[in-house]
Structure formats: C-alpha cells, structure tokens
PDB file of C-alpha atoms in Angstrom:
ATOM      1  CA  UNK W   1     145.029  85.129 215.876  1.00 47.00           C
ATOM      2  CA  UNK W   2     146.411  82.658 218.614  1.00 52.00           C
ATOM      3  CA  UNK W   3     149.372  80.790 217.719  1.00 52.00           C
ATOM      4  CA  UNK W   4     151.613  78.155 219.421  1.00 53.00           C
ATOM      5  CA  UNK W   5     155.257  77.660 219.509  1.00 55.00           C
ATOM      6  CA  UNK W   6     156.736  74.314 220.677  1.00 57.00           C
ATOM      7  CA  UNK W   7     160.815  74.324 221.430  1.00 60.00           C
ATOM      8  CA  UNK W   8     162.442  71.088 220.389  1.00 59.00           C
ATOM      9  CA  UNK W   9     165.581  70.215 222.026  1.00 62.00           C
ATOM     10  CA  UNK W  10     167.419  67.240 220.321  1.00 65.00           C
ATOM     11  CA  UNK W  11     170.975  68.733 220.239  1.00 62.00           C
ATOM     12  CA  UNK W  12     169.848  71.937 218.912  1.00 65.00           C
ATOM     13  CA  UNK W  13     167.023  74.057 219.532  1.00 58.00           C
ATOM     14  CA  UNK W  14     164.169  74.075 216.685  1.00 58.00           C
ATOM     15  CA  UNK W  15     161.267  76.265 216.852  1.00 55.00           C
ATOM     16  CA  UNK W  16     157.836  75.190 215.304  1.00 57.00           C
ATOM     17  CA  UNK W  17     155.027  77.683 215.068  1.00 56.00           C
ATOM     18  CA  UNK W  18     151.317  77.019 213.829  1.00 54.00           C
ATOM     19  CA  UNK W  19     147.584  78.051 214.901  1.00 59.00           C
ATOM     20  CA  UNK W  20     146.497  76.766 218.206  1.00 57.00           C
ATOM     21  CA  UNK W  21     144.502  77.901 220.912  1.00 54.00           C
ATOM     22  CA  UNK W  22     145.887  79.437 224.104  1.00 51.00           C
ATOM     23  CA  UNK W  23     145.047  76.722 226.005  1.00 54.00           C
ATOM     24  CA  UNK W  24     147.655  74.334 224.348  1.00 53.00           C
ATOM     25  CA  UNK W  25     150.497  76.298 223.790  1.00 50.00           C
ATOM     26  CA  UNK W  26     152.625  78.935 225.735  1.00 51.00           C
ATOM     27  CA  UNK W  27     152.291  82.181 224.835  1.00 54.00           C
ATOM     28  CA  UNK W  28     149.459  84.304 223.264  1.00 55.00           C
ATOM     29  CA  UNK W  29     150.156  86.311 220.191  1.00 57.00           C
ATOM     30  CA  UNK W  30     147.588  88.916 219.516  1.00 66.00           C
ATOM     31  CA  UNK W  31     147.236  92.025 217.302  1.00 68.00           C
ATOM     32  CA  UNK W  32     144.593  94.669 217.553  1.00 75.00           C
ATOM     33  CA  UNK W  33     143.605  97.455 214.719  1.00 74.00           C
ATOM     34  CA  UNK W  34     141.683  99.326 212.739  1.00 74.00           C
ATOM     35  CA  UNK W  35     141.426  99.765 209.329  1.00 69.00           C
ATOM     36  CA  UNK W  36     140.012 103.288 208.228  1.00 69.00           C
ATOM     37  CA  UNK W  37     140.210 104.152 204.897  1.00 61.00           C
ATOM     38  CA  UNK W  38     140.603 107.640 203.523  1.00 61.00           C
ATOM     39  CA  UNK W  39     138.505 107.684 200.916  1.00 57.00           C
ATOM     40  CA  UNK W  40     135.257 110.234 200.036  1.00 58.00           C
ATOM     41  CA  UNK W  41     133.664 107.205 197.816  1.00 57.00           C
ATOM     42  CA  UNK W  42     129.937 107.015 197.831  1.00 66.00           C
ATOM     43  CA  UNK W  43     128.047 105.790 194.793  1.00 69.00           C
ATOM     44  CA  UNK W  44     126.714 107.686 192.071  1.00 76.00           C
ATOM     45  CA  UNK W  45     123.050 106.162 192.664  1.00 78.00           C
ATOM     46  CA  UNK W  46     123.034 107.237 196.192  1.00 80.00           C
ATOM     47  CA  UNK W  47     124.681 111.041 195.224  1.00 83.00           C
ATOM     48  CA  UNK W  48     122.562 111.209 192.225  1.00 87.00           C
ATOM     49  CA  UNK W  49     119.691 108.989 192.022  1.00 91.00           C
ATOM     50  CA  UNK W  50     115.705 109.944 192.127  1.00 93.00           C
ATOM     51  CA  UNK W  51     113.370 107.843 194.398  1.00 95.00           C
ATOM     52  CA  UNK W  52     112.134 105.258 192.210  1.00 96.00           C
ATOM     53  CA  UNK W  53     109.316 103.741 194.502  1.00 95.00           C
ATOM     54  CA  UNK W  54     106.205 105.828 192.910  1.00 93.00           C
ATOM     55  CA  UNK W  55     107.674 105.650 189.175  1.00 95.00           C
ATOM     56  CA  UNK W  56     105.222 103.925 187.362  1.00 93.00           C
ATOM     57  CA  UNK W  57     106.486 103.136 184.469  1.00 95.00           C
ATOM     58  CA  UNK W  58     109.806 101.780 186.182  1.00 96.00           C
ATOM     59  CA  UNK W  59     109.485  98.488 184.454  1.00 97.00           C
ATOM     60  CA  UNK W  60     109.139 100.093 180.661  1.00 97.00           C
ATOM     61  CA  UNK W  61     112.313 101.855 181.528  1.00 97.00           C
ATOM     62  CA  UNK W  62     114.085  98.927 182.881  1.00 98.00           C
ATOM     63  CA  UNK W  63     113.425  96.994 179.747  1.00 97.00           C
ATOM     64  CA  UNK W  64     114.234  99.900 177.593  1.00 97.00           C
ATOM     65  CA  UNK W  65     117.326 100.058 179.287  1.00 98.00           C
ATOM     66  CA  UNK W  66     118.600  96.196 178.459  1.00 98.00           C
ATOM     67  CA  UNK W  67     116.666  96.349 175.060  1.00 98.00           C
ATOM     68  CA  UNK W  68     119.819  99.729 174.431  1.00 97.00           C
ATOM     69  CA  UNK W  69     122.149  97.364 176.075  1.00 97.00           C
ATOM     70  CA  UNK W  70     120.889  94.871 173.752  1.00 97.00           C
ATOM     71  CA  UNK W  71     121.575  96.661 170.684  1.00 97.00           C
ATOM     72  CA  UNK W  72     124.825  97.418 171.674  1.00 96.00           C
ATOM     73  CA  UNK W  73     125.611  93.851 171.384  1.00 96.00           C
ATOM     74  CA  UNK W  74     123.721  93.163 168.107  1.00 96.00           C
ATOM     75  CA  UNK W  75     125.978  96.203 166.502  1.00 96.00           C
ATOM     76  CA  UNK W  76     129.054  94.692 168.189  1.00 95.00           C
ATOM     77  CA  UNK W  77     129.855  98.237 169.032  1.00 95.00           C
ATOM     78  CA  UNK W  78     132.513  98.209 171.777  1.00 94.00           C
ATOM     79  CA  UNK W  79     132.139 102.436 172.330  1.00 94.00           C
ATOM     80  CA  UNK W  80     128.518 102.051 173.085  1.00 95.00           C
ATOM     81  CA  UNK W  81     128.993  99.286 175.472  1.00 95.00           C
ATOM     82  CA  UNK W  82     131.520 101.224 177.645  1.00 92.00           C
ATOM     83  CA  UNK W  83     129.618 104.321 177.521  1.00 93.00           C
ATOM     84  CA  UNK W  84     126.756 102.469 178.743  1.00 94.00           C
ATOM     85  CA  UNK W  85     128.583 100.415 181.548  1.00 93.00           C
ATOM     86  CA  UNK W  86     131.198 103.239 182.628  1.00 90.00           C
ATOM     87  CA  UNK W  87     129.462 104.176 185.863  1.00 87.00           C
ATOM     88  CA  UNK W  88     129.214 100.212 186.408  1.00 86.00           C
ATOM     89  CA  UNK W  89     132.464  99.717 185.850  1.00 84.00           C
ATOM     90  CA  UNK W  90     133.740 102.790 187.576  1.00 83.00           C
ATOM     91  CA  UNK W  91     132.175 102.663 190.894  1.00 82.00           C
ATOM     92  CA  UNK W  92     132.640  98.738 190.785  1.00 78.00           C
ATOM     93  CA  UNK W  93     136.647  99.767 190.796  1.00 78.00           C
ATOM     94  CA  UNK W  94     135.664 102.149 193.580  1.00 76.00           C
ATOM     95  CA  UNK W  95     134.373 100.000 195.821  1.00 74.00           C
ATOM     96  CA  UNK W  96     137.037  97.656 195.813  1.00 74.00           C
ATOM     97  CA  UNK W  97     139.013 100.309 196.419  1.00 71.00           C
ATOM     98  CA  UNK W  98     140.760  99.387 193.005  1.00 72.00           C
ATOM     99  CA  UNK W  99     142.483  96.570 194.446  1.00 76.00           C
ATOM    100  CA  UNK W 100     140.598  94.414 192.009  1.00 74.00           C
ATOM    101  CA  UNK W 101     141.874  96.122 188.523  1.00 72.00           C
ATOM    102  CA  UNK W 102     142.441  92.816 186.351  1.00 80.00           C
ATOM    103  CA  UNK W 103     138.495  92.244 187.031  1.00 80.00           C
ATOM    104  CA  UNK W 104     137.606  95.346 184.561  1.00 78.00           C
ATOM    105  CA  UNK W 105     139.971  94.240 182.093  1.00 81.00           C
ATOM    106  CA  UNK W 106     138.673  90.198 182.730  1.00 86.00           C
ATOM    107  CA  UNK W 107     134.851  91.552 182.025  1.00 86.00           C
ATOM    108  CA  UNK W 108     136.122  93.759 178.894  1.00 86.00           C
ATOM    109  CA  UNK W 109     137.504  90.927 177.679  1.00 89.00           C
ATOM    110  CA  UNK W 110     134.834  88.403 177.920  1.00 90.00           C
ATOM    111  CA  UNK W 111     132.924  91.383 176.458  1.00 90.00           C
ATOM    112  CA  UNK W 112     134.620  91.407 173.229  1.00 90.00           C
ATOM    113  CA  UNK W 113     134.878  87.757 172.761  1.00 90.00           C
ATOM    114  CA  UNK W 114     131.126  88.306 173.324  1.00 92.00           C
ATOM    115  CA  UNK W 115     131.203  90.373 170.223  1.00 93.00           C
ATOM    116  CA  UNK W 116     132.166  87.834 168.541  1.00 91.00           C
ATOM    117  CA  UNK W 117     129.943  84.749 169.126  1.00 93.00           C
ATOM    118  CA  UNK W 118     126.670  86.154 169.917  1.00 95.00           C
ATOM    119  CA  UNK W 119     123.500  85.435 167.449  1.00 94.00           C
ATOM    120  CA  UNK W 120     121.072  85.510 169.816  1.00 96.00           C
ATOM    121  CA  UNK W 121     120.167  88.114 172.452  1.00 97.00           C
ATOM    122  CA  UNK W 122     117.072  87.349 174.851  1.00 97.00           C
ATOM    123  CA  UNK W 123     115.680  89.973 177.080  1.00 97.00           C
ATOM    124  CA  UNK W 124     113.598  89.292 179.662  1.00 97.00           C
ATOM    125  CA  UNK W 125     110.160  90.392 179.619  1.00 96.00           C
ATOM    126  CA  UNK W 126     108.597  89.128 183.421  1.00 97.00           C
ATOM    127  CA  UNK W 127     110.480  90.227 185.829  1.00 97.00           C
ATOM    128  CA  UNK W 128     110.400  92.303 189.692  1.00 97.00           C
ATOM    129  CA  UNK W 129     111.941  94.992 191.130  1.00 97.00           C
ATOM    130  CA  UNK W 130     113.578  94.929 194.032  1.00 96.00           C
ATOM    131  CA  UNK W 131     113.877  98.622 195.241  1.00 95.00           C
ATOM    132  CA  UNK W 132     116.533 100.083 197.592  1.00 92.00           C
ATOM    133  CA  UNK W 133     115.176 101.165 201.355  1.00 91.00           C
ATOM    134  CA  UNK W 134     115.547 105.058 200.222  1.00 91.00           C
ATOM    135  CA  UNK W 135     114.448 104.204 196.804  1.00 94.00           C
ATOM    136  CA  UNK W 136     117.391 105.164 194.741  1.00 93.00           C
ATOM    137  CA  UNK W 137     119.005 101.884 193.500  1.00 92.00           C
ATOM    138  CA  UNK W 138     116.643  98.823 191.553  1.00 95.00           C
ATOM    139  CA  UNK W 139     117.627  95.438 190.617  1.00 96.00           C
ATOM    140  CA  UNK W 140     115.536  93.232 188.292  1.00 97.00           C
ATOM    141  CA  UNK W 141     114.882  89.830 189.593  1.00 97.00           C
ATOM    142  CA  UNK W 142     113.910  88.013 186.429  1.00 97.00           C
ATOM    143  CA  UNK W 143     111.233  85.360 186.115  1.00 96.00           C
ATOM    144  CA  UNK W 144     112.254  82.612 183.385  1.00 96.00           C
ATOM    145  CA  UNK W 145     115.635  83.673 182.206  1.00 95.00           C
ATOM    146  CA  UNK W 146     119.232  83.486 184.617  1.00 95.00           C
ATOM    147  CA  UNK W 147     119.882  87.258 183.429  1.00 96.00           C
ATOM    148  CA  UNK W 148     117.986  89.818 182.675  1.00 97.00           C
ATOM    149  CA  UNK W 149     120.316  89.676 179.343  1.00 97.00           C
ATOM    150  CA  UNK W 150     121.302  86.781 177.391  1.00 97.00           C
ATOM    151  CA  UNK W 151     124.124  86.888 175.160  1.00 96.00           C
ATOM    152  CA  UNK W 152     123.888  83.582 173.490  1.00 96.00           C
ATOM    153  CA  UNK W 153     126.554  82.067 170.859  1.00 93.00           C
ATOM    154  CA  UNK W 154     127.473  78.801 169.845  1.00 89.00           C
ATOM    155  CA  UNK W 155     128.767  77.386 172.884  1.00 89.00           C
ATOM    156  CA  UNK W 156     128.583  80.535 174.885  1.00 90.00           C
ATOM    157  CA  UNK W 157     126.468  82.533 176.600  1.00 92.00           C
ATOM    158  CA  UNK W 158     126.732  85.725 178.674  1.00 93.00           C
ATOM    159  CA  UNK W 159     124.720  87.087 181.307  1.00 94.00           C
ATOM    160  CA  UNK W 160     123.821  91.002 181.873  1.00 95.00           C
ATOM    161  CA  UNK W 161     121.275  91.596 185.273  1.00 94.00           C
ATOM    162  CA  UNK W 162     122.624  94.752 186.734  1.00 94.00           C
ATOM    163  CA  UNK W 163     121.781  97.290 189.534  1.00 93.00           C
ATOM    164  CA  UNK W 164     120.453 100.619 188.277  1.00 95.00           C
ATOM    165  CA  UNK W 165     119.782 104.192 189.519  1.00 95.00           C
ATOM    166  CA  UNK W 166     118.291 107.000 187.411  1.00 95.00           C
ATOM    167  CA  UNK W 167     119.992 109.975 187.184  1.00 93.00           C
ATOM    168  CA  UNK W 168     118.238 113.164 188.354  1.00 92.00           C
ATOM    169  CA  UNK W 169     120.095 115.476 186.312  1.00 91.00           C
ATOM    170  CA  UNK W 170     119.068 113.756 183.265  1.00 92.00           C
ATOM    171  CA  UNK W 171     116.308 111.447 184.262  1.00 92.00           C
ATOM    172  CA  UNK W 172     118.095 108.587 182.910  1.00 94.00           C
ATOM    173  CA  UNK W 173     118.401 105.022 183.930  1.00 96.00           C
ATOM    174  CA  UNK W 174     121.700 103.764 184.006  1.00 95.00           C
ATOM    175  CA  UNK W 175     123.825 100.455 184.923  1.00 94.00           C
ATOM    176  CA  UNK W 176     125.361 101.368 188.610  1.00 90.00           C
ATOM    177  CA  UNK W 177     126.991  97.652 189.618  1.00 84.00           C
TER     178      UNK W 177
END
C-alpha cells in the first residue's frame, strides 16, 4: 500500500495521511510478507474419494442422495440432517480456517426455520455433472430448478445443490461443500 502524508503548518503542525500514489506525496510506505499457514487441512473428497468419471450410474446415486436429503426435511428430523451434512459443514469450517464460525450456526438456523415452513420439496430430475480433473469431487448443475433441492414454504424457499465425493471406504456418496 502507498500512502501520503501532507504537513500543515498554520500555527501548529497537523499531519494528514490517506492513499495516494508515490508520485504525489513524499514518502513511500510499503510492507512485504507472507502468509503461511500451519495447517495439514486437505478435504475429505480428495483423501477419501473414488474416481467418479467411469461410474455409470453416478446420476441414480446423485438423485438418491438429495431424494435422503429430501426425506430428512419431510420428517423434520434435525439428527438426520446433520449427520448427512457434517462433512459439509466440517470441512466448510476448515477451509475458512474457522474464521467464519457464525456461518454454521447462520445455515443451522435457517435449517430449522426450514423445518418449520416447508410443504413442498422438489428434486431435480435433469441435471449434469460436472466432474473434478482427478475425478473425485461432482457437482450437479441442474436443468429447470435454481437447486438441485427445493425447500418450499409459504413465503420461503430454500435451496440445497452441493458438491459431493463418494467415500471409498464405504462407497457412499456424501455432501463435501
């Protein structure tokens, strides 16, 4: 950052500093650094995850996946939900490097409140896949919808499209981000 500091003499001596340029100004105040965080995060998807680029039945599981989520919602069962959107919710905290922590407890909340006004839940059916370079993390691009889940409620509606990884311990598809 350059900034420039003017002296004003009009009896007594007043300082005023603000951004400039070097070139209108006196003096140059820089600061160089590096940032290197300590930290052995890496996602689950990448540790864990299976190539996905010759499943063929990647799309079944993908809907299977939101219909669960989907059912979740329709039961109003909170324990499900988090079960099903820990890693999600876990590596999202990660990656921020859990400078972000009243963003969990934002999306729980708008979660519950979900709970409460949803009557209608609309999964997408036509949709892509948009497949990591090494094959390990999806996202479903849907065709019609804004989400790949729709939460709707009088007045309200919430969105689900998520990034997903299956497991190869379990060959499971889960919610990653």
């Amino acid at each position: 950052k350059e900034y420039v500091t003017d002296t004003i003499n009009d009896g007594e001596v007043r300082y005023s500093s603000y951004t400039g340029t070097y070139q209108y100004g006196s003096k140059q105040l820089t600061a160089a650094y590096n940032f290197m965080a300590d930290v052995s995060y890496q996602t689950d998807g990448w540790r864990n995850g299976k190539d996905l680029r010759q499943d063929g039945n990647l799309k079944q599981k993908v809907t299977a996946l939101y219909e669960k989520l989907g059912k979740c919602i329709e039961a109003r069962d909170a324990a499900a939900l988090s079960a099903l959107m820990y890693l999600a919710g876990k590596e999202g905290a990660a990656a921020n490097y859990n400078q972000k922590a009243a963003a969990i407890t934002d999306r729980w909340t708008l979660w519950m409140n979900m709970f409460k006004a949803t009557n209608i839940i609309k999964i997408e059916k036509d949709f892509d896949l948009e497949i990591s370079g090494d094959g390990k993390l999806i996202y479903a691009i849907p065709a019609n919808q804004k989400d790949m889940l729709r939460a709707i409620g009088k007045n309200t509606a919430t969105g689900f499209t998520l990034y997903m990884f299956e497991d190869k311990n379990n060959n499971e598809l889960k919610f990653i981000r």
